[in-house]
Amino acid sequence: MRFTTVDYIIFALLLVLSSAIGLYYALSGGKQRTTQEFLLANRSMGFFPVALSLLATFQSAVAILGVPSEMYRFGTEYWFLGCSYVLGLLIPAYIFIPVFYRLRLTSTYEYLELRFNKAVRICGTITFIFQMVIYMGVVLYAPALAFNAVTGISLWGVVMTMGLVCTLYTTLGGLKAVIWTDVIQTLVMFAGQIAVIIVGTSKVGGIKEVWQIAIDNNRISGINFNPDPFTRHSIWSLGIGGIFLMLSLYGVNQAQVQRYLSSRTEKEAIMSCYAVFPCQQVVLALGCLTGLVMFAYDQKNNIFSPEIKAVPDQMVLHFVMDILHDFPGLPGLFVACLFSGALSTISSAFNSLATVTMEDFIKPNFPGLTESKATLLSKCLALGYGLLCLGMAYISSLMGSVLQAALSIFGIVGGPLLGLFSLGFFFPFTNAIGAISGLVVGLVMAFWIGLGSFVSRMPAAASSPLLNATSTPEVGNFTTAIMTTLLTSGNATKSVTGLQRFYSLSYMWYSAHNSTTVVIVGIIVSLLTGPMKGKDVNPRTVYLVLPKLLFFLPKRYKERLRFGVPHIAEVGERQESRLLKDEEHPPKPLVADKPCNGFLNGSVKGTEKDEMEENYMGVSRPDGGHSYIVHETSL
């Protein structure tokens, strides 16, 4: 089965439309002349496009190929991951987004400098860059490889086309272009998956028939309450371990936080997070239904092709090309859906990498950089990362079986970063030494488990057909850790002990395990090296969770649980007092877009305002903006 002319036209339209959006924003409005416009869309986006962009950022082609394959091979147990979406999105909405938004950051890792010091910020940034650079090449190469296998289109022609189109609209149009192309690509993803489900279901004989075939062949899984952390999937690993995975993605990942910060108001940023919840449920449901329809169709038509089943990433495309050959244009729509997932993920990576490089490495070292030069340099960084992505795609093609190890390493980097931010948010006594120590130990543990799991499974992989990297059923930033789990059959049960047992830890617990390691080590080291004094902590950089959870305690006990962190109103009064003493040397002019410390301008007086600041960590202007002042002693 090969593409028809109509299929090629539909596929080309997606690429042309994406490029046109980038060109439009390059020539309209502010024409991307400032870093605020290029990197943060002038903080002018509404919640709906931001929500769809949040969804598309990590809903990559790997998930579109992998989740149906997971359903086909192992049944519906993976569907219970949806349970983790509730807290996995509510916690960012209530805790992370308000803090990040009110500090008016551009790079998430600026927070680490405000809370700890510059060294912690640099460590966090380097870890993120490492994570995303590996991911870019894989996301670009994997769908192109699968596409080439079933259509015969030149592999490197597809890789080059996707990479250059994505680089073009990201470099020209900035974050606005990335967000609006994400919106279009999300709608294309939905349309492609729905078309496949409708046609496949009709060919099987209806959704009841699909469900009955799945039941008859034990593909409808019940709830597994086994608490063993070495069990691949259970309600505990999917529901609780999944929460940590979602937090590492929607709570602290730069690519997602950058979208929150582009919102017009804090309320719209929070609403965008709420809107992702039903969208994520729909995406998960579509992937699962596609897998069940695939299974029912093969059972109904007695299709058992070992060479196709041996490479799960190609199963979906073979199925699509088989059932849609009578519908010109629909194969092209699904391929457009597949590549929409890849484009949205890669463009987000380009933009976020350009942002952290500019904000965390270049601006601090070149304070005299003009706005026009900074904007031009930001565009060059996006272009450079785009070209690097093509290079990583080539390296991915040469890695062979080592590719799974690289993917597993990427999948467990999000946990240590989540632990690092958790130290800052929830433990005000932790210091910079503890934060760096925790991050290093967390990364070492992550690499140890990931590489150990991969190496321990290599004999099994050698005796069975090697799975392609794109078989990974992923949802978001924890993508590829599952690859090592899929190297052997999910139904195989082999008794292992010692380190082999340790390496069998379910990939769903990776993020929870590694983030907890960072927190525990960070707390211990901070206490041993001298905990940070509460008076030295900016109250806008912490979320004092204990006084809120134990709200029923008397006030004096709740004060002790603040660990000496001052109230926000008190900080405002000290700031005003300091300014009055320095009247002969007035502070720098008010900067609305880019404060360095997040302190509100002036003092806040009155019981009502004190209470509001304590509960909401800030005072908003009527127009939804904030007033901030840069003070030389802030850091």
XYZ file of C-alpha atoms in Angstrom:
635
model
C 0.000 0.000 0.000
C 1.361 3.402 -1.029
C 0.146 6.973 -0.704
C -2.227 8.434 -3.308
C -1.998 11.969 -4.636
C -4.727 13.099 -2.218
C -2.759 11.684 0.721
C 0.357 13.580 -0.311
C -1.660 16.796 -0.663
C -3.155 16.473 2.844
C 0.243 15.718 4.348
C 1.851 18.645 2.507
C -0.926 20.991 3.647
C 0.027 20.384 7.275
C 3.637 21.354 6.609
C 2.659 24.404 4.534
C 0.148 25.601 7.149
C 2.697 25.246 9.962
C 5.258 27.262 7.990
C 2.643 29.896 7.085
C 1.768 30.457 10.756
C 5.419 31.070 11.575
C 5.755 33.476 8.655
C 2.574 35.312 9.685
C 3.811 36.023 13.214
C 7.232 37.007 11.858
C 5.600 39.741 9.736
C 2.716 40.876 11.969
C 2.255 42.451 15.374
C 5.564 43.200 17.038
C 7.354 41.079 14.417
C 9.183 39.155 17.179
C 11.470 42.124 17.896
C 11.696 41.599 21.651
C 12.659 38.591 23.726
C 9.363 38.854 25.617
C 7.449 38.489 22.359
C 9.686 35.778 20.914
C 10.037 33.664 24.070
C 6.802 34.407 25.959
C 4.375 35.687 23.275
C 4.208 39.008 25.185
C 2.296 37.168 27.923
C -0.843 37.647 25.815
C -2.198 34.129 25.196
C -5.655 32.916 26.182
C -6.229 29.696 28.100
C -7.655 27.635 25.196
C -4.653 27.744 22.829
C -2.314 27.369 25.813
C -4.223 24.264 26.975
C -4.039 22.609 23.554
C -0.353 23.500 23.307
C 0.265 21.963 26.741
C -1.429 18.815 25.509
C 0.447 18.698 22.204
C 3.884 19.437 23.636
C 4.479 15.895 24.848
C 1.727 14.034 23.005
C 4.349 12.938 20.496
C 4.196 10.517 17.599
C 5.746 7.946 19.923
C 2.540 7.959 22.011
C 0.289 7.768 18.939
C 2.212 4.679 17.823
C 2.907 3.218 21.266
C -0.319 3.360 23.280
C -2.358 1.319 20.736
C 0.503 -1.190 20.601
C 0.411 -1.443 24.410
C -3.343 -2.145 24.343
C -2.923 -4.715 21.569
C -0.190 -6.668 23.338
C -0.950 -6.364 27.054
C -4.580 -5.305 27.455
C -6.273 -2.267 28.972
C -4.464 -2.018 32.307
C -2.480 0.981 31.049
C -5.793 2.847 30.809
C -5.760 3.301 34.604
C -3.000 5.874 34.137
C -5.870 8.345 33.740
C -6.388 8.132 37.523
C -3.123 10.010 38.052
C -4.250 12.969 35.936
C -6.429 14.386 38.738
C -3.706 15.225 41.284
C -1.068 15.355 38.552
C -2.783 18.461 37.169
C -4.466 19.892 40.293
C -1.181 20.226 42.198
C 0.505 22.280 39.427
C -2.623 24.441 39.158
C -2.742 25.194 42.904
C 0.968 25.282 43.775
C 3.480 25.517 40.940
C 1.684 27.823 38.502
C 0.842 30.609 41.026
C 4.423 30.724 42.320
C 6.033 30.739 38.874
C 3.554 33.229 37.438
C 3.805 35.736 40.286
C 7.586 35.692 40.138
C 7.229 36.672 36.451
C 9.949 34.311 35.323
C 11.022 33.483 31.783
C 13.139 30.423 32.550
C 11.868 27.984 35.164
C 15.410 27.675 36.453
C 15.496 31.348 37.472
C 13.408 30.117 40.388
C 16.299 27.960 41.574
C 18.572 31.011 41.789
C 15.965 33.019 43.691
C 15.433 30.143 46.116
C 19.021 28.823 46.395
C 21.848 30.306 44.337
C 23.225 30.541 40.816
C 25.076 27.205 41.003
C 21.808 25.322 41.597
C 20.239 27.173 38.687
C 23.067 26.167 36.334
C 22.874 22.519 37.444
C 19.128 22.429 36.797
C 19.502 24.052 33.381
C 22.241 21.662 32.244
C 20.138 18.676 33.321
C 17.146 19.971 31.345
C 19.220 20.624 28.213
C 20.643 17.108 28.376
C 17.132 15.715 28.694
C 15.634 17.596 25.759
C 18.553 17.261 23.340
C 18.357 13.449 23.560
C 14.587 13.550 23.159
C 14.569 15.791 20.079
C 16.456 13.439 17.805
C 14.497 10.408 18.943
C 11.093 12.059 18.423
C 12.148 13.165 14.942
C 13.765 9.903 13.853
C 11.365 7.334 15.332
C 8.154 8.247 13.400
C 10.152 8.857 10.234
C 11.578 5.332 10.521
C 8.131 3.796 10.996
C 6.695 5.891 8.170
C 9.482 4.823 5.818
C 8.873 1.156 6.618
C 5.245 1.187 5.438
C 5.240 3.830 2.702
C 8.679 3.557 1.109
C 9.216 7.324 1.278
C 12.867 8.306 1.771
C 13.697 8.152 5.488
C 16.145 11.048 5.496
C 13.929 13.041 3.147
C 11.179 12.868 5.770
C 13.595 13.659 8.622
C 15.030 16.682 6.805
C 11.585 17.982 5.778
C 10.149 17.737 9.286
C 13.230 19.183 10.945
C 13.522 22.152 8.583
C 9.796 23.008 8.636
C 9.768 22.861 12.438
C 12.935 24.964 12.689
C 11.496 27.480 10.221
C 8.263 28.317 12.008
C 9.842 28.170 15.478
C 12.665 30.549 14.492
C 10.446 32.967 12.556
C 7.308 33.078 14.671
C 8.507 32.493 18.225
C 6.281 31.087 20.953
C 3.083 32.462 19.367
C 3.732 30.435 16.234
C 4.613 27.362 18.294
C 1.395 27.588 20.339
C -0.915 28.187 17.370
C 0.679 25.448 15.286
C 0.252 23.190 18.322
C -3.475 24.023 18.246
C -3.765 23.073 14.569
C -1.646 19.957 15.054
C -3.710 18.855 18.076
C -6.915 19.077 16.064
C -5.262 17.087 13.247
C -4.173 14.454 15.789
C -7.735 14.099 17.078
C -9.154 13.925 13.544
C -6.684 11.253 12.418
C -7.255 9.000 15.426
C -11.044 9.365 15.323
C -11.104 8.532 11.596
C -9.136 5.317 12.214
C -11.397 4.287 15.125
C -14.622 4.923 13.166
C -13.524 3.058 10.034
C -11.925 0.203 11.998
C -14.973 -0.227 14.227
C -17.321 -0.347 11.230
C -15.156 -3.037 9.581
C -15.221 -5.159 12.751
C -18.981 -4.844 13.158
C -19.503 -2.164 15.793
C -18.097 -1.139 19.139
C -19.985 -3.946 20.949
C -18.233 -6.492 18.767
C -14.856 -4.853 19.441
C -15.458 -5.016 23.177
C -16.707 -8.614 23.076
C -13.662 -9.802 21.120
C -11.408 -8.046 23.631
C -13.232 -9.758 26.540
C -13.072 -13.175 24.884
C -9.307 -12.827 24.448
C -8.563 -11.469 27.947
C -7.661 -7.980 26.755
C -9.959 -6.176 29.240
C -7.956 -5.930 32.438
C -9.351 -5.676 35.922
C -7.843 -3.566 38.696
C -4.558 -4.993 39.917
C -4.146 -4.143 43.621
C -0.750 -5.841 43.925
C 1.440 -3.377 45.901
C 4.696 -4.938 44.657
C 6.722 -2.047 43.109
C 8.343 -4.562 40.739
C 5.003 -5.365 39.129
C 4.983 -3.659 35.746
C 1.479 -2.185 36.049
C -0.862 -1.979 39.039
C -3.363 0.566 40.299
C -0.643 1.826 42.664
C 2.099 2.277 40.083
C -0.253 3.818 37.513
C -2.277 5.911 39.955
C 0.408 7.030 42.439
C 3.593 6.646 40.431
C 1.788 8.341 37.560
C 1.181 11.421 39.728
C 4.924 11.991 40.072
C 5.354 11.491 36.351
C 2.652 14.061 35.611
C 4.154 16.510 38.102
C 7.569 16.255 36.461
C 5.867 17.104 33.181
C 3.146 19.649 33.994
C 4.644 21.067 37.179
C 8.278 21.974 36.558
C 9.221 21.215 32.937
C 10.351 24.370 31.123
C 8.461 23.541 27.918
C 5.171 23.458 29.867
C 5.856 26.223 32.393
C 6.774 28.547 29.535
C 3.231 28.165 28.227
C 1.728 29.006 31.609
C 3.873 32.126 31.721
C 2.683 33.211 28.258
C -0.915 33.517 29.531
C -2.532 36.927 29.887
C -3.357 36.435 33.553
C -2.664 33.971 36.304
C -6.300 32.884 36.204
C -6.020 31.940 32.538
C -2.775 30.049 33.213
C -4.581 27.979 35.867
C -7.609 27.475 33.601
C -5.327 26.131 30.861
C -4.080 23.489 33.309
C -7.665 22.536 34.189
C -8.558 22.299 30.496
C -5.728 19.828 29.885
C -7.388 17.283 32.202
C -10.354 16.301 29.980
C -8.142 16.582 26.885
C -5.627 14.136 28.344
C -8.434 11.711 29.184
C -9.709 11.916 25.607
C -6.209 11.369 24.178
C -5.653 8.336 26.409
C -9.079 6.939 25.497
C -8.457 7.383 21.753
C -5.121 5.580 21.972
C -6.619 2.729 23.972
C -9.636 2.367 21.662
C -7.347 2.324 18.625
C -5.437 -0.585 20.151
C -8.617 -2.545 20.914
C -9.969 -1.944 17.394
C -6.643 -3.135 15.946
C -6.797 -6.311 18.011
C -10.449 -7.021 17.152
C -9.820 -6.432 13.447
C -6.893 -8.861 13.357
C -8.833 -11.496 15.296
C -11.885 -11.106 13.066
C -9.837 -11.428 9.894
C -7.315 -13.982 11.209
C -4.372 -11.674 10.569
C -1.290 -12.988 12.329
C 1.891 -11.566 10.821
C 4.955 -12.328 13.018
C 7.197 -9.877 11.174
C 4.769 -7.006 11.852
C 4.079 -8.000 15.458
C 7.831 -8.209 16.110
C 8.137 -4.430 15.591
C 5.214 -2.923 17.524
C 5.865 0.644 16.394
C 4.805 -0.291 12.864
C 1.637 -2.120 13.875
C -0.531 0.996 13.877
C 0.674 2.201 10.495
C 0.219 -1.233 8.878
C -3.298 -1.345 10.328
C -4.110 2.166 9.092
C -2.807 1.517 5.586
C -4.814 -1.720 5.491
C -8.223 -0.440 6.584
C -8.080 3.014 4.966
C -6.936 2.036 1.478
C -10.521 2.446 0.196
C -10.706 6.009 1.561
C -8.345 8.312 -0.381
C -7.063 11.052 1.867
C -7.585 9.281 5.206
C -4.146 7.584 5.222
C -2.684 11.031 4.563
C -4.758 12.433 7.430
C -3.449 9.833 9.857
C 0.156 10.365 8.769
C -0.429 14.104 9.219
C -1.759 13.225 12.698
C 1.392 11.216 13.391
C 3.732 13.970 12.276
C 1.688 16.635 14.058
C 2.648 14.901 17.293
C 6.316 14.972 16.322
C 6.281 18.598 15.113
C 4.527 19.927 18.220
C 6.980 18.161 20.518
C 10.104 19.221 18.625
C 9.059 22.872 18.229
C 8.373 23.088 21.963
C 11.823 21.655 22.635
C 13.481 24.211 20.314
C 11.725 27.129 21.950
C 12.279 26.022 25.543
C 15.956 25.235 24.919
C 16.507 28.645 23.319
C 14.790 30.234 26.333
C 16.848 28.572 29.052
C 20.101 29.091 27.136
C 19.392 32.797 26.715
C 18.056 33.428 30.226
C 20.357 31.178 32.232
C 23.671 31.400 30.380
C 23.840 34.427 28.082
C 21.940 37.289 29.761
C 23.531 36.841 33.210
C 27.010 36.947 31.651
C 26.287 39.766 29.176
C 24.128 42.249 31.108
C 24.732 44.999 28.547
C 23.128 43.027 25.713
C 20.590 45.188 23.857
C 17.036 43.976 23.325
C 17.421 43.727 19.559
C 20.630 41.710 19.823
C 19.122 39.468 22.509
C 16.116 38.755 20.283
C 18.304 38.002 17.276
C 20.470 35.724 19.394
C 17.349 33.912 20.695
C 16.300 33.217 17.105
C 19.790 31.971 16.272
C 19.644 29.666 19.298
C 16.315 28.210 18.109
C 17.857 27.705 14.661
C 20.959 26.113 16.173
C 18.950 23.679 18.277
C 16.928 22.834 15.168
C 20.083 21.839 13.310
C 21.285 19.956 16.388
C 18.013 18.031 16.296
C 18.833 16.796 12.789
C 22.261 15.720 14.017
C 20.710 13.854 16.962
C 18.336 12.094 14.559
C 21.349 10.836 12.609
C 23.061 9.660 15.808
C 19.836 7.876 16.805
C 19.988 5.917 13.540
C 23.487 4.668 14.409
C 22.878 3.716 18.029
C 21.087 0.433 17.357
C 20.265 -1.371 20.600
C 22.015 1.338 22.601
C 19.131 3.616 21.632
C 16.892 1.969 24.212
C 19.446 2.788 26.913
C 19.515 6.429 25.826
C 15.721 6.548 25.858
C 15.563 5.017 29.315
C 18.066 7.574 30.625
C 15.880 10.355 29.274
C 12.754 8.900 30.820
C 14.155 9.113 34.348
C 15.724 12.581 34.260
C 12.414 14.278 35.027
C 12.245 12.721 38.515
C 15.446 14.312 39.897
C 14.386 17.719 38.504
C 11.003 17.361 40.217
C 12.806 16.509 43.459
C 15.035 19.581 43.110
C 12.060 21.927 42.745
C 10.209 20.136 45.568
C 13.131 20.858 47.902
C 12.769 24.550 47.132
C 8.988 24.730 47.306
C 8.161 22.632 50.358
C 11.271 22.618 52.577
C 12.328 26.210 53.385
C 15.254 25.099 55.565
C 17.084 23.307 52.733
C 20.173 25.032 51.365
C 22.077 25.129 48.065
C 24.561 22.429 49.106
C 21.709 20.082 49.946
C 19.957 20.874 46.654
C 23.016 20.133 44.507
C 23.892 17.014 46.516
C 20.346 15.716 46.192
C 20.268 16.348 42.431
C 23.594 14.580 41.869
C 22.619 11.544 43.958
C 19.193 11.436 42.289
C 20.738 11.454 38.811
C 23.237 8.757 39.788
C 20.407 6.565 41.085
C 18.392 7.251 37.925
C 21.250 6.251 35.626
C 22.044 3.229 37.762
C 18.507 1.847 37.631
C 17.969 2.729 33.975
C 21.236 1.304 32.664
C 21.080 -1.687 35.019
C 17.573 -2.496 33.822
C 18.665 -2.242 30.185
C 21.801 -4.386 30.620
C 19.997 -7.020 32.694
C 17.437 -7.477 29.902
C 19.901 -7.690 27.024
C 20.066 -11.525 26.961
C 16.273 -11.657 26.651
C 16.396 -9.078 23.883
C 18.994 -11.086 21.991
C 16.809 -14.204 22.004
C 13.726 -12.398 20.740
C 13.086 -9.915 17.910
C 14.494 -6.501 18.765
C 11.787 -3.956 19.325
C 12.091 -0.575 17.724
C 12.333 2.458 19.985
C 9.026 3.822 18.837
C 7.114 1.023 20.522
C 7.194 3.068 23.678
C 3.740 3.814 25.086
C 4.373 7.192 26.610
C 2.374 10.065 27.902
C 4.502 13.153 28.273
C 7.871 13.772 29.739
C 8.369 10.242 31.154
C 8.169 8.782 27.634
C 10.828 6.283 27.071
C 11.661 4.624 30.351
C 9.095 1.989 29.413
C 11.315 0.825 26.542
C 13.419 -1.371 28.780
C 10.251 -2.968 30.133
C 9.080 -3.807 26.623
C 12.305 -5.580 25.689
C 10.767 -8.749 27.051
C 7.223 -9.978 27.013
C 4.944 -8.347 29.531
C 3.513 -11.736 30.407
C 6.819 -13.374 31.211
C 7.365 -13.960 34.908
C 10.886 -14.767 35.947
C 12.054 -15.032 39.535
C 15.006 -12.743 40.138
C 16.898 -11.699 43.247
C 19.486 -9.160 44.397
C 20.398 -6.387 41.991
C 18.411 -8.107 39.227
C 15.344 -7.636 41.384
C 16.252 -3.994 42.007
C 16.598 -3.401 38.264
C 13.104 -4.816 37.769
C 11.520 -1.777 39.421
C 8.452 -0.756 37.418
C 9.184 2.182 35.124
C 6.082 3.862 36.555
C 7.916 4.281 39.878
C 11.075 5.783 38.348
C 10.035 9.406 38.776
C 8.687 8.880 42.305
C 11.776 6.939 43.376
C 14.278 9.418 41.982
C 12.497 12.574 43.138
C 12.146 11.110 46.639
C 15.872 10.312 46.636
C 16.668 13.946 45.816
C 14.383 15.224 48.595
C 15.734 12.859 51.287
C 19.396 13.466 50.434
C 18.792 17.225 50.110
C 17.173 17.426 53.551
C 19.880 15.365 55.272
C 22.758 17.298 53.685
C 21.079 20.643 54.458
C 20.683 19.713 58.128
C 24.299 18.530 58.338
C 25.757 21.612 56.629
C 23.595 24.171 58.412
C 19.954 24.654 57.407
C 18.951 27.854 55.701
C 17.521 30.477 58.055
C 13.900 31.323 57.466
C 14.550 35.060 57.443
C 16.849 34.593 54.429
C 14.141 32.865 52.365
C 12.027 34.895 49.955
C 8.484 33.872 51.055
C 7.295 34.045 47.448
C 9.586 31.147 46.499
C 8.166 28.627 48.990
C 4.824 26.945 49.521
C 4.379 26.326 53.241
C 2.335 23.177 52.998
C 2.361 22.143 56.698
C 0.540 25.238 58.047
C -2.072 24.760 55.318
C -2.567 21.055 55.944
C -2.667 21.550 59.731
C -4.908 24.624 59.564
C -6.816 23.504 62.680
C -3.794 24.032 64.969
C -3.503 27.138 67.153
C -1.803 30.070 65.462
C 1.387 29.834 67.529
C 1.971 26.244 66.410
C 1.343 27.107 62.779
C 3.927 29.878 63.118
C 6.533 27.323 64.197
C 5.760 25.287 61.072
C 6.833 28.270 58.954
C 10.470 27.544 59.951
C 11.057 31.261 60.453
C 9.989 32.287 56.938
C 8.625 35.850 57.168
C 5.121 36.782 56.113
C 4.886 38.463 52.720
C 3.451 41.644 54.263
C 6.478 41.855 56.559
C 8.826 41.604 53.604
C 6.942 44.437 51.890
C 7.330 46.674 54.925
C 11.072 45.948 55.160
C 11.419 46.702 51.482
C 9.659 50.066 51.913
C 11.823 50.901 54.928
C 14.970 50.104 52.958
C 13.854 52.295 50.077
C 13.153 55.227 52.412
C 16.675 54.972 53.849
C 18.136 54.943 50.354
C 16.347 58.077 49.097
C 19.678 59.646 48.149
C 20.401 56.590 45.969
C 17.057 55.729 44.390
C 16.525 52.217 43.031
C 16.433 51.335 39.383
C 13.252 52.155 37.406
C 10.216 49.953 37.703
C 10.328 46.957 35.393
C 7.022 45.227 34.739
C 8.189 42.466 32.459
C 11.312 41.168 34.077
C 11.818 41.496 37.831
C 14.727 39.620 39.334
C 13.241 38.945 42.737
C 9.459 39.005 42.473
C 8.954 41.422 45.391
C 5.910 43.607 45.085
C 6.576 47.320 44.756
C 6.001 49.054 48.060
C 4.453 47.873 51.286
C 1.127 46.259 51.901
C -0.778 47.307 54.951
C -4.044 46.314 56.511
C -5.305 43.043 57.939
C -7.327 42.168 54.835
C -4.387 42.624 52.446
C -2.043 40.781 54.789
C -4.407 37.816 54.784
C -4.770 37.935 51.004
C -1.012 37.979 50.494
C -0.523 35.124 52.913
C -3.123 32.985 51.167
C -2.355 33.933 47.600
C 1.278 35.054 47.753
C 0.782 38.303 45.882
C -1.467 41.245 45.036
C -2.688 41.631 41.482
C -3.565 44.882 39.806
C -7.142 45.257 38.538
C -5.962 44.676 34.964
C -4.481 41.316 35.927
C -0.861 42.484 35.839
C 1.681 42.848 38.617
C 3.849 45.665 39.848
C 7.438 44.750 40.640
C 10.615 46.557 41.470
C 14.209 45.556 40.900
C 16.379 46.102 43.941
C 20.134 45.722 43.888
C 20.234 43.675 47.081
C 17.582 41.215 45.997
C 20.017 38.378 45.360
